[in-house]
Amino acid sequence: MSELPGDLLYTRDHEWLRREDDGSVTIGITDHAQHALGDLVYVELPEVGQVVSEAGEMAVVESVKAASDVYAPISGEIVEVNDELADDPEKINSDPYGDGWIVRMEPSDGIDEDALLSPDDYQEFIDELDD
Amino acid sequence: MGSRTPLYDKHVAANARIVDFGGWDMPLHYGSQKEEHHAVRQHAGVFDVSHMTIVDLSGARVREFLQYLVANDVTKLKDHGKALYTCMLNADGGVIDDLIVYLMSDTDYRLIVNAATREKDLAWIRKQAADFDVAVVERDELGMLAVQGPKARELAAGCIDARYRDAALALKPFTGLQAGDTFIARTGYTGEDGWEICVPAVDAPGVWDCLLAAGVVPCGLGARDTLRLEAAMNLYGADMDESVSPLEAGLNWTVAWEPADRNFIGRKALEAQRAKADNRRFVGLLLEDRGVLRNHQKVVVDGFGEGEITSGGFSPTIDRSIALARLPAGDYDRAKVDVRGKLLNVRIVKTPFVRNGEVRIDTVGEKQ
């Protein structure tokens, strides 16, 4: 499996977060997650403007195999969704950290870094899952 | 660790994602289930189906026995090698399993039954066989490969004994041939042309390597499921089981009512059910809205009641979600499915959805 991007934060639900310069946070699912799900065929996105709270359901990704919830890793407002996933959900498979991003959020309470995983910690987490 | 087929090491070498399937360690896919699916529709793919159970029956009264054991009529099989799809029922008309019966000789038949139902099938067959002096032999020393797709036979021909090649290529659909210690049949579970090949376990890896070298794409159980769903071929345990009769599983065509005096197990129950007007329908569904239909989702038909999706998923060929469903009796052609709390629109369509590489249902004029 490819190396994890070093500039992201991660969750135990296999999501990644990128802090943008304007204070917003871009969120997607990790390469490990897309690999486990298999070919994605449908993504249900939230509405722009929707307010979500941490650990609440935010999106649904469906692969050939099954549907999986994507939980909000932080609380905040959805300010942008990746509309291109509607026609091309496989972008998540081919480029999970780039074109396969899912939403951008404006955090309401900032980011609790202690609740999230660094690249090294996430790598360790998935290594243990694979054992 | 589960049971392993003779091709387990080949799957690992091909980077398979291995999953448990009825106690067997089987390949789910080798990277992309969708690409494997398309390979079978457009080119050729090979599936390891060695987990399936091969049972040989022999004896002077074996035909009489099978006429009692299964709902279809094996006397339809006139020529050696011919195959018949049928259900094996319990006394209530419920499906114990679905299977293929091959006529091998006047006193020998071969059954291919599901892997997940192996033990109960063998016990049931042996119990019923006792009164007919029929020998029941499981052939677990055989491996089985399914080569499927428009190019399958052409590419696989080079991987079988040259002495039998012409005869194998001349096989008609649903017919098989004993070629030395290999059995080749023009059958499958994908809606495409192809062969299912039974070989001694020791020879299976060599056949596998030969097929891959010929350009045949290794395909896992994931693609096998989406292919058979598009072809509207039932899956035992999902579309029917012991609580459902073939009449409510779209399998009426596999029940041979004539001759009327043939007494097969479950016949009385089926006849009583056939006389009723409120049997549930078994239909194909096309999702008109965005989303994915899944097994066990509730189907709501206004004015008629509720039913259930028995097999649902995404169709890579149609690029839409499709399903098989058991619904209330009645004359209607639309319904709604409860998909994660939302009622989505589905249209009832004539199956198969896809056959021989072509979409068979009308999807024109609808947006996804």
Coordinates of C-alpha atoms in Angstrom, one line a residue:
Chain A
M1 CA 0.0 0.0 0.0
S2 CA 1.2 3.5 -0.8
E3 CA 2.6 5.8 1.8
L4 CA 0.3 8.1 3.7
P5 CA 0.3 11.8 2.9
G6 CA 2.2 13.5 5.7
D7 CA 0.2 16.7 5.8
L8 CA -3.2 15.1 6.8
L9 CA -4.8 14.0 10.0
Y10 CA -6.7 10.7 10.2
T11 CA -9.5 9.0 12.2
R12 CA -10.0 5.4 13.3
D13 CA -13.0 5.4 10.9
H14 CA -10.5 5.7 8.1
E15 CA -11.1 9.3 7.2
W16 CA -8.6 12.0 6.5
L17 CA -8.7 15.7 7.1
R18 CA -6.8 18.5 5.5
R19 CA -6.6 22.0 7.0
E20 CA -7.0 24.6 4.3
D21 CA -5.5 28.0 4.4
D22 CA -8.9 29.7 4.8
G23 CA -9.6 27.7 8.0
S24 CA -11.9 25.1 6.4
V25 CA -11.2 21.4 6.5
T26 CA -11.4 19.0 3.5
I27 CA -12.4 15.5 4.3
G28 CA -12.3 12.2 2.5
I29 CA -11.7 8.5 3.1
T30 CA -8.3 6.9 3.2
D31 CA -6.7 4.6 0.6
H32 CA -7.1 1.8 3.2
A33 CA -10.8 2.4 3.3
Q34 CA -11.4 2.6 -0.4
H35 CA -9.3 -0.6 -0.8
A36 CA -11.4 -2.4 1.7
L37 CA -14.7 -1.2 0.2
G38 CA -13.8 -2.2 -3.4
D39 CA -15.1 -0.4 -6.5
L40 CA -17.3 2.5 -5.5
V41 CA -20.6 2.9 -7.4
Y42 CA -22.5 5.5 -5.5
V43 CA -21.9 8.4 -3.1
E44 CA -24.7 10.1 -1.2
L45 CA -23.5 13.6 -0.3
P46 CA -24.9 16.0 2.3
E47 CA -26.3 19.4 1.3
V48 CA -24.1 22.5 1.3
G49 CA -25.1 24.5 4.4
Q50 CA -26.0 21.4 6.4
V51 CA -24.7 21.5 10.0
V52 CA -23.3 18.2 11.2
S53 CA -22.0 17.2 14.6
E54 CA -19.0 15.1 15.3
A55 CA -19.6 11.4 14.8
G56 CA -22.9 12.1 13.0
E57 CA -23.7 10.6 9.7
M58 CA -22.4 12.9 6.9
A59 CA -22.3 10.9 3.7
V60 CA -22.8 7.3 2.5
V61 CA -20.4 5.5 0.2
E62 CA -21.6 2.5 -1.6
S63 CA -19.4 0.0 -3.3
V64 CA -20.2 -3.1 -5.3
K65 CA -20.2 -4.9 -2.0
A66 CA -21.9 -2.8 0.6
A67 CA -23.0 0.6 1.8
S68 CA -20.9 2.4 4.5
D69 CA -21.6 5.5 6.5
V70 CA -19.1 8.3 6.5
Y71 CA -19.2 10.0 9.9
A72 CA -18.3 13.6 10.5
P73 CA -14.9 13.7 12.2
I74 CA -15.6 17.2 13.5
S75 CA -18.6 19.4 14.1
G76 CA -19.3 22.2 11.7
E77 CA -21.0 23.3 8.5
I78 CA -20.7 21.7 5.1
V79 CA -19.4 24.5 2.8
E80 CA -18.7 22.5 -0.3
V81 CA -19.3 18.9 -1.6
N82 CA -17.5 17.1 -4.3
D83 CA -20.3 17.0 -6.9
E84 CA -18.1 15.2 -9.4
L85 CA -18.5 12.0 -7.3
A86 CA -22.1 11.8 -8.4
D87 CA -21.1 10.8 -11.9
D88 CA -17.7 9.4 -11.0
P89 CA -17.6 7.8 -7.6
E90 CA -14.6 5.8 -8.6
K91 CA -12.5 8.9 -8.1
I92 CA -12.4 7.8 -4.5
N93 CA -10.8 4.6 -5.6
S94 CA -8.3 6.1 -8.0
D95 CA -7.4 9.2 -6.0
P96 CA -8.6 9.0 -2.4
Y97 CA -6.5 12.0 -1.1
G98 CA -7.0 14.2 -4.2
D99 CA -9.9 14.2 -6.7
G100 CA -11.7 11.8 -4.4
W101 CA -12.3 14.3 -1.6
I102 CA -15.8 14.2 -0.3
V103 CA -16.7 17.4 1.6
R104 CA -15.3 20.7 2.9
M105 CA -16.4 21.8 6.3
E106 CA -16.1 25.0 8.3
P107 CA -15.4 23.7 11.9
S108 CA -17.6 25.1 14.6
D109 CA -15.3 24.2 17.5
G110 CA -11.9 24.0 15.8
I111 CA -10.1 20.8 15.5
D112 CA -9.2 18.6 18.5
E113 CA -6.0 17.2 17.3
D114 CA -5.7 14.9 20.3
A115 CA -8.8 13.1 19.1
L116 CA -7.3 12.5 15.7
L117 CA -4.3 10.4 14.4
S118 CA -1.1 11.6 12.9
P119 CA 0.1 9.8 9.8
D120 CA 2.4 7.7 11.8
D121 CA -0.3 6.8 14.3
Y122 CA -2.8 6.0 11.6
Q123 CA -0.2 3.8 9.8
E124 CA 0.3 1.9 13.1
F125 CA -3.4 1.6 13.5
I126 CA -4.0 0.0 10.1
D127 CA -0.9 -2.2 10.4
E128 CA -2.4 -3.7 13.5
L129 CA -5.7 -4.2 11.7
D130 CA -4.0 -6.1 8.9
D131 CA -2.2 -8.4 11.3
Chain B
M1 CA -8.7 -21.0 8.2
G2 CA -11.4 -22.3 6.0
S3 CA -11.3 -25.1 3.4
R4 CA -9.0 -24.4 0.4
T5 CA -9.5 -25.3 -3.2
P6 CA -6.6 -26.7 -5.3
L7 CA -6.3 -23.1 -6.7
Y8 CA -5.9 -21.3 -3.4
D9 CA -2.1 -20.6 -3.9
K10 CA -2.9 -19.3 -7.4
H11 CA -5.4 -16.8 -6.0
V12 CA -2.9 -15.6 -3.4
A13 CA -0.3 -15.3 -6.2
A14 CA -2.8 -13.2 -8.3
N15 CA -3.3 -10.8 -5.3
A16 CA -6.8 -12.0 -4.5
R17 CA -8.7 -10.5 -1.6
I18 CA -9.6 -13.7 0.1
V19 CA -12.9 -14.0 2.0
D20 CA -14.8 -16.7 3.8
F21 CA -17.6 -18.2 1.7
G22 CA -19.5 -21.0 3.3
G23 CA -16.4 -22.2 5.1
W24 CA -14.2 -21.8 2.1
D25 CA -11.3 -19.4 1.6
M26 CA -12.3 -17.9 -1.7
P27 CA -11.2 -15.0 -3.9
L28 CA -13.6 -12.0 -3.7
H29 CA -11.7 -10.1 -6.4
Y30 CA -8.2 -9.6 -7.6
G31 CA -8.2 -5.8 -7.6
S32 CA -11.3 -4.6 -9.3
Q33 CA -14.6 -6.5 -9.2
K34 CA -16.0 -4.2 -11.9
E35 CA -13.2 -4.8 -14.3
E36 CA -13.5 -8.5 -13.8
H37 CA -17.3 -8.2 -14.5
H38 CA -16.6 -6.3 -17.8
A39 CA -13.9 -8.8 -18.8
V40 CA -16.6 -11.6 -18.7
R41 CA -19.1 -9.6 -20.6
Q42 CA -16.6 -8.4 -23.3
H43 CA -13.8 -11.0 -23.3
A44 CA -13.2 -14.0 -21.1
G45 CA -12.8 -14.6 -17.3
V46 CA -12.1 -17.6 -15.2
F47 CA -13.7 -18.4 -11.8
D48 CA -12.5 -21.0 -9.4
V49 CA -15.7 -22.9 -8.5
S50 CA -13.9 -25.9 -7.0
H51 CA -15.9 -25.3 -3.8
M52 CA -19.0 -26.5 -5.5
T53 CA -20.1 -30.1 -4.7
I54 CA -19.9 -32.7 -7.4
V55 CA -22.0 -35.9 -6.7
D56 CA -22.1 -38.9 -9.0
L57 CA -25.1 -41.2 -8.8
S58 CA -25.1 -44.7 -10.3
G59 CA -27.3 -47.7 -10.3
A60 CA -29.9 -49.6 -12.4
R61 CA -32.7 -47.5 -10.9
V62 CA -30.9 -44.1 -10.9
R63 CA -33.3 -42.5 -13.4
E64 CA -36.3 -43.6 -11.4
F65 CA -34.6 -42.2 -8.3
L66 CA -34.0 -38.8 -9.8
Q67 CA -37.6 -38.6 -11.1
Y68 CA -38.6 -38.8 -7.5
L69 CA -35.8 -36.6 -6.0
V70 CA -36.0 -33.5 -8.2
A71 CA -38.9 -31.3 -9.5
N72 CA -37.7 -31.2 -13.1
D73 CA -38.0 -34.4 -15.1
V74 CA -34.6 -36.1 -16.0
T75 CA -36.2 -38.1 -18.8
K76 CA -36.0 -34.8 -20.8
L77 CA -32.3 -35.7 -21.0
K78 CA -32.0 -37.9 -24.1
D79 CA -28.4 -37.7 -25.0
H80 CA -25.4 -38.5 -22.9
G81 CA -23.8 -35.3 -21.6
K82 CA -27.1 -33.3 -21.6
A83 CA -27.7 -31.1 -18.6
L84 CA -30.9 -30.1 -16.8
Y85 CA -31.4 -27.3 -14.2
T86 CA -33.7 -28.3 -11.4
C87 CA -34.7 -27.8 -7.7
M88 CA -34.6 -30.4 -5.1
L89 CA -37.6 -29.9 -2.8
N90 CA -38.7 -31.0 0.6
A91 CA -42.2 -32.4 1.2
D92 CA -43.6 -28.9 1.7
G93 CA -42.4 -27.7 -1.7
G94 CA -39.5 -25.7 -0.2
V95 CA -36.2 -25.6 -2.0
I96 CA -33.5 -27.7 -0.4
D97 CA -31.1 -26.7 -3.2
D98 CA -30.9 -25.9 -6.9
L99 CA -28.6 -28.0 -9.0
I100 CA -27.6 -29.2 -12.4
V101 CA -28.1 -32.8 -13.4
Y102 CA -26.0 -34.3 -16.2
L103 CA -26.9 -37.6 -17.9
M104 CA -23.5 -39.3 -18.1
S105 CA -24.7 -42.8 -19.2
D106 CA -27.9 -44.8 -18.9
T107 CA -27.0 -45.7 -15.4
D108 CA -24.9 -42.7 -14.3
Y109 CA -25.8 -39.1 -13.5
R110 CA -23.7 -36.2 -12.2
L111 CA -25.2 -33.6 -9.9
I112 CA -23.5 -30.2 -9.2
V113 CA -24.9 -28.7 -6.0
N114 CA -24.0 -25.7 -3.9
A115 CA -21.1 -25.5 -1.6
A116 CA -22.9 -23.9 1.3
T117 CA -25.6 -26.7 1.3
R118 CA -23.2 -29.6 0.8
E119 CA -23.8 -31.5 4.0
K120 CA -27.6 -31.3 4.1
D121 CA -27.8 -32.1 0.4
L122 CA -25.6 -35.2 0.7
A123 CA -27.6 -36.3 3.8
W124 CA -30.9 -35.8 2.0
I125 CA -29.8 -37.5 -1.3
R126 CA -28.3 -40.5 0.6
K127 CA -31.5 -40.8 2.7
Q128 CA -33.7 -40.8 -0.4
A129 CA -31.3 -43.0 -2.4
A130 CA -31.4 -45.9 0.0
D131 CA -34.8 -47.2 -1.3
F132 CA -33.5 -47.2 -4.9
D133 CA -30.1 -49.0 -4.5
V134 CA -28.4 -45.9 -5.9
A135 CA -24.7 -45.3 -5.1
V136 CA -24.0 -41.7 -4.1
V137 CA -20.3 -40.7 -4.5
E138 CA -19.0 -37.2 -3.7
R139 CA -16.2 -36.3 -6.1
D140 CA -14.2 -34.0 -3.9
E141 CA -11.0 -35.0 -5.6
L142 CA -12.1 -32.9 -8.6
G143 CA -11.5 -29.2 -9.0
M144 CA -13.8 -27.0 -11.1
L145 CA -13.1 -23.9 -13.2
A146 CA -15.7 -21.8 -15.0
V147 CA -14.4 -20.0 -18.1
Q148 CA -17.0 -17.5 -19.2
G149 CA -17.3 -14.8 -21.8
P150 CA -17.6 -14.3 -25.6
K151 CA -14.0 -15.4 -26.1
A152 CA -14.0 -18.1 -23.4
R153 CA -14.3 -21.2 -25.4
E154 CA -11.9 -20.0 -28.1
L155 CA -9.2 -19.1 -25.5
A156 CA -9.8 -22.2 -23.3
A157 CA -9.6 -24.6 -26.2
G158 CA -5.8 -24.5 -26.1
C159 CA -5.9 -25.6 -22.4
I160 CA -7.7 -28.9 -22.9
D161 CA -6.4 -32.2 -24.3
A162 CA -6.0 -31.7 -28.1
R163 CA -7.7 -35.0 -28.8
Y164 CA -11.0 -33.6 -27.4
R165 CA -10.7 -30.1 -28.6
D166 CA -12.9 -30.3 -31.7
A167 CA -15.6 -32.2 -29.8
A168 CA -15.5 -29.7 -26.9
L169 CA -15.8 -26.8 -29.3
A170 CA -18.8 -28.5 -31.0
L171 CA -20.7 -28.9 -27.7
K172 CA -24.1 -27.4 -27.8
P173 CA -25.3 -25.2 -24.9
F174 CA -26.2 -27.1 -21.7
T175 CA -24.3 -30.1 -22.9
G176 CA -21.1 -31.8 -21.5
L177 CA -18.4 -34.2 -22.6
Q178 CA -16.1 -36.6 -20.8
A179 CA -12.7 -35.9 -22.1
G180 CA -10.4 -38.4 -20.5
D181 CA -10.4 -37.6 -16.8
T182 CA -11.7 -34.1 -17.6
F183 CA -15.4 -33.2 -17.9
I184 CA -16.2 -30.1 -20.0
A185 CA -19.7 -28.6 -20.2
R186 CA -21.0 -25.6 -22.0
T187 CA -22.7 -24.2 -19.0
G188 CA -22.2 -21.3 -16.6
Y189 CA -23.7 -18.8 -14.2
T190 CA -23.0 -15.5 -15.9
G191 CA -25.3 -15.1 -18.9
E192 CA -22.4 -15.5 -21.2
D193 CA -21.1 -18.4 -23.3
G194 CA -18.4 -20.6 -21.9
W195 CA -17.4 -23.8 -20.3
E196 CA -17.4 -25.3 -16.8
I197 CA -14.4 -27.7 -16.6
C198 CA -14.1 -30.4 -13.9
V199 CA -10.5 -31.7 -13.6
P200 CA -8.6 -33.8 -11.1
A201 CA -7.4 -31.4 -8.3
V202 CA -3.8 -31.9 -9.2
D203 CA -4.4 -30.7 -12.8
A204 CA -6.4 -27.6 -11.8
P205 CA -3.4 -25.3 -11.3
G206 CA -2.0 -26.2 -14.7
V207 CA -5.3 -25.4 -16.4
W208 CA -5.5 -22.1 -14.4
D209 CA -2.0 -21.1 -15.5
C210 CA -2.8 -22.0 -19.1
L211 CA -6.0 -19.9 -19.1
L212 CA -4.3 -16.9 -17.7
A213 CA -1.4 -17.2 -20.2
A214 CA -4.1 -17.3 -22.9
G215 CA -5.4 -13.9 -21.7
V216 CA -8.3 -15.1 -19.6
V217 CA -8.9 -12.8 -16.7
P218 CA -9.1 -14.2 -13.2
C219 CA -12.4 -13.3 -11.6
G220 CA -13.7 -13.6 -8.0
L221 CA -16.9 -14.3 -6.3
G222 CA -17.9 -10.6 -6.4
A223 CA -18.0 -10.5 -10.2
R224 CA -19.7 -13.9 -10.2
D225 CA -22.5 -12.4 -8.1
T226 CA -23.0 -9.2 -10.2
L227 CA -22.9 -11.3 -13.4
R228 CA -25.5 -13.8 -12.3
L229 CA -27.7 -11.0 -11.0
E230 CA -27.6 -9.3 -14.4
A231 CA -28.5 -12.6 -15.9
A232 CA -31.3 -13.0 -13.4
M233 CA -30.0 -16.4 -12.2
N234 CA -31.2 -17.3 -8.8
L235 CA -28.8 -17.6 -5.9
Y236 CA -29.6 -20.2 -3.3
G237 CA -30.0 -18.8 0.2
A238 CA -30.8 -15.4 -1.2
D239 CA -33.5 -15.8 -3.8
M240 CA -34.9 -19.0 -2.5
D241 CA -34.5 -21.4 0.4
E242 CA -36.5 -24.1 2.2
S243 CA -39.2 -21.7 3.1
V244 CA -39.9 -20.8 -0.5
S245 CA -41.2 -22.9 -3.4
P246 CA -39.9 -22.6 -6.9
L247 CA -43.3 -21.1 -7.8
E248 CA -42.5 -18.0 -5.8
A249 CA -38.9 -17.8 -6.9
G250 CA -39.4 -17.5 -10.6
L251 CA -38.6 -21.1 -11.2
N252 CA -41.9 -22.4 -12.5
W253 CA -40.2 -23.3 -15.7
T254 CA -38.0 -25.9 -13.8
V255 CA -41.0 -27.8 -12.5
A256 CA -42.1 -30.6 -14.8
W257 CA -45.9 -31.2 -14.2
E258 CA -46.1 -33.8 -16.9
P259 CA -46.3 -36.7 -16.7
A260 CA -49.0 -36.1 -14.2
D261 CA -48.4 -39.4 -12.5
R262 CA -44.7 -38.7 -11.7
N263 CA -44.5 -38.5 -8.0
F264 CA -41.6 -36.2 -7.0
I265 CA -40.9 -35.0 -3.5
G266 CA -42.9 -31.8 -2.9
R267 CA -45.4 -32.3 -5.8
K268 CA -48.5 -32.3 -3.7
A269 CA -47.6 -29.1 -1.9
L270 CA -46.7 -27.4 -5.2
E271 CA -50.0 -28.5 -6.8
A272 CA -51.9 -27.0 -3.9
Q273 CA -49.9 -23.8 -4.2
R274 CA -50.4 -23.6 -8.0
A275 CA -54.1 -23.6 -7.6
K276 CA -54.0 -20.5 -5.4
A277 CA -54.4 -17.0 -6.9
D278 CA -52.3 -15.1 -4.4
N279 CA -48.9 -16.5 -5.0
R280 CA -46.2 -13.9 -4.7
R281 CA -44.5 -12.6 -7.8
F282 CA -40.8 -12.9 -8.4
V283 CA -39.6 -10.0 -10.5
G284 CA -36.7 -7.9 -11.7
L285 CA -36.4 -4.3 -10.5
L286 CA -34.6 -1.4 -12.1
L287 CA -33.9 1.5 -9.8
E288 CA -35.0 4.8 -11.4
D289 CA -33.5 7.0 -8.7
R290 CA -30.0 7.3 -7.6
G291 CA -28.8 4.7 -5.0
V292 CA -28.1 1.0 -4.7
L293 CA -30.6 -1.7 -4.0
R294 CA -29.5 -4.3 -1.5
N295 CA -30.7 -7.7 -0.3
H296 CA -33.5 -7.6 2.3
Q297 CA -34.6 -4.0 1.6
K298 CA -38.4 -3.6 1.9
V299 CA -40.4 -3.1 -1.3
V300 CA -43.7 -1.1 -1.0
V301 CA -46.4 -1.5 -3.6
D302 CA -49.2 1.0 -3.1
G303 CA -52.5 -0.8 -2.8
F304 CA -51.0 -4.3 -2.8
G305 CA -48.7 -4.6 0.2
E306 CA -45.0 -5.1 0.8
G307 CA -42.3 -7.4 -0.5
E308 CA -38.6 -7.8 -0.2
I309 CA -35.5 -7.6 -2.4
T310 CA -33.9 -11.0 -2.4
S311 CA -30.8 -10.0 -4.4
G312 CA -29.9 -6.4 -5.1
G313 CA -26.8 -4.7 -6.3
F314 CA -25.2 -2.5 -8.8
S315 CA -25.1 -3.6 -12.4
P316 CA -21.8 -2.6 -14.0
T317 CA -23.1 -3.4 -17.5
I318 CA -26.2 -1.1 -17.2
D319 CA -24.5 1.3 -14.8
R320 CA -27.7 1.3 -12.7
S321 CA -28.9 -0.6 -9.6
I322 CA -31.0 -3.7 -10.2
A323 CA -32.6 -6.4 -8.1
L324 CA -34.6 -9.5 -7.9
A325 CA -37.6 -9.3 -5.5
R326 CA -40.5 -11.3 -4.2
L327 CA -43.6 -9.1 -4.2
P328 CA -47.3 -9.4 -3.4
A329 CA -49.6 -10.8 -6.0
G330 CA -51.2 -8.2 -8.3
D331 CA -51.1 -6.4 -11.6
Y332 CA -48.7 -3.5 -11.2
D333 CA -45.4 -2.4 -12.8
R334 CA -44.0 0.1 -10.3
A335 CA -43.0 0.1 -6.7
K336 CA -40.9 1.9 -4.1
V337 CA -38.0 0.5 -2.2
D338 CA -37.0 1.6 1.3
V339 CA -33.3 2.4 0.9
R340 CA -31.8 3.5 4.1
G341 CA -35.0 5.2 5.2
K342 CA -35.8 6.8 1.8
L343 CA -38.5 5.5 -0.6
L344 CA -36.9 5.2 -4.0
N345 CA -38.7 4.5 -7.3
V346 CA -38.3 1.2 -9.0
R347 CA -39.8 -0.2 -12.2
I348 CA -40.6 -3.9 -12.7
V349 CA -38.8 -5.2 -15.7
K350 CA -38.7 -8.4 -17.6
T351 CA -35.5 -10.4 -16.9
P352 CA -32.8 -11.2 -17.7
F353 CA -31.3 -7.7 -17.4
V354 CA -28.3 -8.6 -19.5
R355 CA -27.5 -11.6 -21.6
N356 CA -24.6 -12.3 -24.0
G357 CA -23.1 -8.9 -23.5
E358 CA -26.3 -7.0 -24.3
V359 CA -28.6 -5.0 -22.0
R360 CA -32.1 -6.6 -22.5
I361 CA -34.2 -4.2 -20.5
D362 CA -35.5 -0.9 -21.7
T363 CA -33.6 1.9 -19.9
V364 CA -34.3 4.6 -22.6
G365 CA -35.7 7.9 -21.5
E366 CA -34.8 7.8 -17.9
K367 CA -32.1 9.7 -16.2
Q368 CA -29.8 8.4 -13.5

